[in-house]
XYZ file of C-alpha atoms in Angstrom:
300
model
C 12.715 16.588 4.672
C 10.257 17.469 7.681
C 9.883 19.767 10.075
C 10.826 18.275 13.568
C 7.873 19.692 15.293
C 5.503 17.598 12.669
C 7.867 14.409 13.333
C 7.539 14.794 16.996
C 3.745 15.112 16.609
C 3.948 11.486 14.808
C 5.672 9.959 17.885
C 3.766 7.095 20.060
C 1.014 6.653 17.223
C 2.287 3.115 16.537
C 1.084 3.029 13.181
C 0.922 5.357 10.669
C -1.832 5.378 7.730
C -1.069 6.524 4.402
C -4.303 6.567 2.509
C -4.503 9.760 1.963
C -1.112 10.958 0.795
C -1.684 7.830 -1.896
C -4.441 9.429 -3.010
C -6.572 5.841 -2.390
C -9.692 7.264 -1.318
C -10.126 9.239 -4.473
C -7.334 7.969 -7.047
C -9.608 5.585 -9.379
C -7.877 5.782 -12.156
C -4.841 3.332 -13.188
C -1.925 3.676 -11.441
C 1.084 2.455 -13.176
C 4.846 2.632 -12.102
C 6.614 4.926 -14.884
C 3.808 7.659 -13.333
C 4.126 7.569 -10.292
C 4.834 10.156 -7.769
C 8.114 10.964 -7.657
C 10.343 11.855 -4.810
C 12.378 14.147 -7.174
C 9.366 16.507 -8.043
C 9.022 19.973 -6.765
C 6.032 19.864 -5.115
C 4.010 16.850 -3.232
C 0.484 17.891 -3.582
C -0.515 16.392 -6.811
C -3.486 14.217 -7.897
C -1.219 11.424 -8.116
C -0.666 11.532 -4.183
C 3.029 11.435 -2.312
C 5.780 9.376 -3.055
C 6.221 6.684 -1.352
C 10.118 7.156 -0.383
C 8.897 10.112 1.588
C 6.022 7.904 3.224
C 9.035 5.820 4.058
C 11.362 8.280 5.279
C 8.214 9.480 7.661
C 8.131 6.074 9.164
C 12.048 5.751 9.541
C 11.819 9.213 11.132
C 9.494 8.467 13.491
C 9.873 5.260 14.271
C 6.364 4.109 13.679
C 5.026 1.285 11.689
C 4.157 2.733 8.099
C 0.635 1.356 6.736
C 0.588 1.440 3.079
C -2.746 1.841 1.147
C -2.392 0.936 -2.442
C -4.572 2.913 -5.189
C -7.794 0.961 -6.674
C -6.540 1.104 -10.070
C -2.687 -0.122 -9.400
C -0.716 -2.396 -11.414
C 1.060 -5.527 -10.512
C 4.497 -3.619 -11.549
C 3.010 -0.802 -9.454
C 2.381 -2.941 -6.250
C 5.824 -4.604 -6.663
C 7.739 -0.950 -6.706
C 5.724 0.362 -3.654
C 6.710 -2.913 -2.029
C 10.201 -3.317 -3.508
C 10.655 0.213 -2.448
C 9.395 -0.482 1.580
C 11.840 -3.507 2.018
C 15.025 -2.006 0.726
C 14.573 1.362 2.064
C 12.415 0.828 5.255
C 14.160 0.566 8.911
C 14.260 -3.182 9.152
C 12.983 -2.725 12.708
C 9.434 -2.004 11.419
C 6.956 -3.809 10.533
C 4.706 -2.686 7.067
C 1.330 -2.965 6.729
C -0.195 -3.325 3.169
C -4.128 -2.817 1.989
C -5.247 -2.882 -1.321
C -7.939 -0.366 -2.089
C -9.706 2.253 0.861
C -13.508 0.908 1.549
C -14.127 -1.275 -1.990
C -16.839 -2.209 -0.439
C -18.762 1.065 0.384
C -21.455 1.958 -2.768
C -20.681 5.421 -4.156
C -17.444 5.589 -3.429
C -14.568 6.292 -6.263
C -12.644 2.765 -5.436
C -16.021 0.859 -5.415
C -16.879 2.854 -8.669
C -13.694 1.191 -9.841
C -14.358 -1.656 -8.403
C -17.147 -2.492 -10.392
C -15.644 -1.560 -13.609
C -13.110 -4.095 -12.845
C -15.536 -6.742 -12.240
C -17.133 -6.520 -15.157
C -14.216 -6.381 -17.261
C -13.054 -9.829 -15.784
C -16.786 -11.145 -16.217
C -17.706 -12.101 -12.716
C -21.335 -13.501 -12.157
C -24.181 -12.077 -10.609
C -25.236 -8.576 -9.955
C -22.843 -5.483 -9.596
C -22.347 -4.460 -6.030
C -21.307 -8.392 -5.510
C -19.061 -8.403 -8.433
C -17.820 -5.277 -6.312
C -16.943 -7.021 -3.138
C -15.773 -10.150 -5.286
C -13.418 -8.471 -7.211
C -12.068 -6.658 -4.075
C -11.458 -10.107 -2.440
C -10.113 -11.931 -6.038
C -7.805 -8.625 -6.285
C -6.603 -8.393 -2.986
C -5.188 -12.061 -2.839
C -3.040 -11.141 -5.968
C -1.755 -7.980 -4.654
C -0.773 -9.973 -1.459
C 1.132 -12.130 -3.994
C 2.690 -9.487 -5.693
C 3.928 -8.017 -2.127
C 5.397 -11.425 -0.857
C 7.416 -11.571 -4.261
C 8.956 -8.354 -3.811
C 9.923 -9.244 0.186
C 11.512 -12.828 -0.810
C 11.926 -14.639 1.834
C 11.135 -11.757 4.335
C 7.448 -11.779 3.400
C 7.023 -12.605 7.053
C 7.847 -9.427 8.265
C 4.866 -7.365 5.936
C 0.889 -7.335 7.257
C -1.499 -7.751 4.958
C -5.014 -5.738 5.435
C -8.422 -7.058 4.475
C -11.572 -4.630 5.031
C -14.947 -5.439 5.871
C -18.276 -3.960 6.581
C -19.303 -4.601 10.057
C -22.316 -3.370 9.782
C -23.264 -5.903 6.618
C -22.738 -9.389 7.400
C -23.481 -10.293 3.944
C -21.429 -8.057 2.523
C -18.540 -9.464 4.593
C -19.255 -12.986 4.140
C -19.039 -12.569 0.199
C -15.241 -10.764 1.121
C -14.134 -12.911 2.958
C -14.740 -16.182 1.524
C -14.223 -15.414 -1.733
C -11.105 -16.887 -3.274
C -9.911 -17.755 -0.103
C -9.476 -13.809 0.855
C -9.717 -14.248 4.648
C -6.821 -16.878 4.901
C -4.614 -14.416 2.977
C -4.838 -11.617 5.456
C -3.115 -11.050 8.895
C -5.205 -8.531 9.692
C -8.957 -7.196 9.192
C -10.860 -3.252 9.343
C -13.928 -4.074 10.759
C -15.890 -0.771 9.982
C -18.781 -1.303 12.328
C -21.104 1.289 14.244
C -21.564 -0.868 16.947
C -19.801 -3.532 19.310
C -22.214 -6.330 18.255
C -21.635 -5.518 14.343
C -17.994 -5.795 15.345
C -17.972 -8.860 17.473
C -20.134 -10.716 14.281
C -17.611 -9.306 11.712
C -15.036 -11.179 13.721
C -17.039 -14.726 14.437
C -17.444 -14.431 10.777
C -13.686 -14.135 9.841
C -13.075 -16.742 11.955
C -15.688 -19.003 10.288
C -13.610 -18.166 7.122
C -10.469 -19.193 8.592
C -9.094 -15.801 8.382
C -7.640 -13.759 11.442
C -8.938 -12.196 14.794
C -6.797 -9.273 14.861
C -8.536 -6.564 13.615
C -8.432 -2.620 13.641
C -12.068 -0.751 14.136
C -12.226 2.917 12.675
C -12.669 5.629 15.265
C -13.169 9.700 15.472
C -10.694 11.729 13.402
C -9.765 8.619 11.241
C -7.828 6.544 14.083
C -8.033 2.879 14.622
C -8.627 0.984 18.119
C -6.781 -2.345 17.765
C -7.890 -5.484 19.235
C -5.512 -8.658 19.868
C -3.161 -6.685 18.279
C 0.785 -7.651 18.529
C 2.213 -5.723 21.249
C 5.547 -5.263 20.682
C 8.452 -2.418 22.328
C 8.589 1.085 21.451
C 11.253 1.636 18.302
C 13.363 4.758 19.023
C 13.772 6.310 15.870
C 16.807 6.427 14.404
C 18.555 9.409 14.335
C 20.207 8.586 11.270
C 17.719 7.932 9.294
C 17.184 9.286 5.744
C 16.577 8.175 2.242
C 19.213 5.177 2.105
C 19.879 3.528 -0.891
C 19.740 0.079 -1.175
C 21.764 -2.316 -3.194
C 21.035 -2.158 -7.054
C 19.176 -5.631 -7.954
C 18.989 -5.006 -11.296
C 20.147 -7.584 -13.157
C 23.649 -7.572 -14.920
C 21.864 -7.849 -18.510
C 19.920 -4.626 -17.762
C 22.224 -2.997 -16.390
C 24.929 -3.218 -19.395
C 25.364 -0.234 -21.621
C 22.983 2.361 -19.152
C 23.907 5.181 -17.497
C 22.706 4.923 -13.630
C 20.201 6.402 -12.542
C 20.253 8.534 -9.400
C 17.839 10.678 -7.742
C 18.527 13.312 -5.197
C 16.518 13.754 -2.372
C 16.557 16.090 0.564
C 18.573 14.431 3.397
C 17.865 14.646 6.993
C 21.836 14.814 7.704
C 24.261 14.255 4.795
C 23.750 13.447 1.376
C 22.246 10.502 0.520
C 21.176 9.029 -3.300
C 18.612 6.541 -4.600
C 19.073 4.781 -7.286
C 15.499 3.522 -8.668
C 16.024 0.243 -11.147
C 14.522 1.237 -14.061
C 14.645 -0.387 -17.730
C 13.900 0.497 -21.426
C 10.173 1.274 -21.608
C 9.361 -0.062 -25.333
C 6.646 -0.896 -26.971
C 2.821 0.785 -26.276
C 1.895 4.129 -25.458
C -0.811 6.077 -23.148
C -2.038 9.032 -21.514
C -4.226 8.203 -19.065
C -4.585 11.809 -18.434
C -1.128 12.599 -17.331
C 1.793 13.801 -20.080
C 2.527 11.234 -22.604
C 5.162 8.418 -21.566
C 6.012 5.115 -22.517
C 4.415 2.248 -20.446
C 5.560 -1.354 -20.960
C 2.002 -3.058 -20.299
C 4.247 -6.397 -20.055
C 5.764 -5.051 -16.745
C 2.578 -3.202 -15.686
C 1.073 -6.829 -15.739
């Protein structure tokens, strides 16, 4: 589904960052699985971002490490797809990084807007930029969770991202010792102007008992590692397409409905995915796309 020439651009990167094509930098509104963006639409560029099996296919095409960036405003269920999605479908040979949110922590912005929404609604103490970073922290442990859940007993092979401010030690000391946030992650974003900001965004994780690998943000939105993993190059594989992956739904579900199958665009031969999906009951909503069932049970 992409042109070689942008593929080959890709190659050597290491790890490749989807906030943008998730729309987390400016998607602050819920995102639930039964509206998500689908691989089976006719165009990508929608306000609900990319879908993810493409983000997936990129990574599998280029052999890079895909980094995942999860919307603000997304649901337990929608969490668990993305991630459900990532271990069936991804080349095994990769490793995935996960981050909930894109700069909670940064007033003004549309996930900190949502941030402190959420905080309120959840009544956390004390004043609303630290409900902000609190919430951030209490919300980022659970999508962690949610992730290792959906990878079983291969929750080993997934990152999980916590972000900081470097320049904010306060700021960073709320993130990362509330509700034990530091000790969940494998990795931090230490967005500092400075090497000293950056060096005391790292004692501090430490202090917290949470990691010293950590990724800095540089010019044109890439990210200078530090005690980072090394590991060998992955040649992609040439193979490599939308693969489906062994339907998990269980028998009970499965029992008087038709399968589902969507057809994607194929690098090489035909492939299909088949999404598990189940009766969507119950409650109703908008949420400013068309109208569709949600099952709020599933959307947790």
């Amino acid at each position: 589904p992409f042109a070689p020439q942008f593929v080959d651009s890709l190659r050597g990167v290491q790890t490749l960052r989807f906030a943008t094509w998730s729309r987390a930098v400016t998607f602050d509104r819920s995102a639930v699985w039964p509206l998500r963006p689908r691989a089976s639409r006719a165009t990508q560029v929608a306000a609900a971002g990319v879908a993810p099996e493409y983000e997936i296919a990129l990574a599998d095409a280029t052999g890079e490490d895909p980094w995942f960036t999860l919307p603000a405003g997304a649901t337990d269920a929608y969490v668990y797809g993305v991630a459900d999605l990532a271990h069936r479908l991804l080349d095994r040979r990769l490793r995935p990084v996960f981050e909930y949110g894109d700069r909670m922590w940064a007033d003004g912005t549309p996930s900190n807007t949502y941030a402190r929404m959420a905080a309120r609604n959840v009544s956390l103490p004390g004043d609303a930029r630290t409900g902000a970073l609190e919430w951030y922290a209490l919300r980022s442990t659970r999508v962690f969770a949610v992730i290792d859940r959906a990878y079983g007993p291969d929750a080993a092979l997934v990152d999980h991202v916590l972000s900081i401010p470097g320049d904010d030690a306060s700021a960073a000391r709320t993130i990362l010792s509330y509700a034990g946030a530091a000790r969940r992650a494998d990795v931090l974003i230490v967005d500092a102007a400075s090497d000293a900001s950056f060096a005391t965004a790292l004692v501090l994780s430490r202090a917290a008992g949470g990691p010293s690998a950590a990724w800095r943000p540089g010019a044109a939105g890439s990210l200078t590692g530090l005690d980072m993993p090394v590991r060998a190059d992955i040649a992609p594989d040439p193979r490599s397409s939308f693969v489906a992956g062994a339907d998990t739904t269980p028998q009970a579900e499965r029992a008087g409905r038709p399968p589902l199958a969507l057809h994607l665009f194929p690098l090489l031969s035909s492939k299909v995915v088949s999404p598990r999906v189940g009766a969507l009951p119950g409650l109703a909503g908008s949420l400013g796309e068309p109208l569709q069932a949600v099952d709020l049970s599933r959307e947790g």
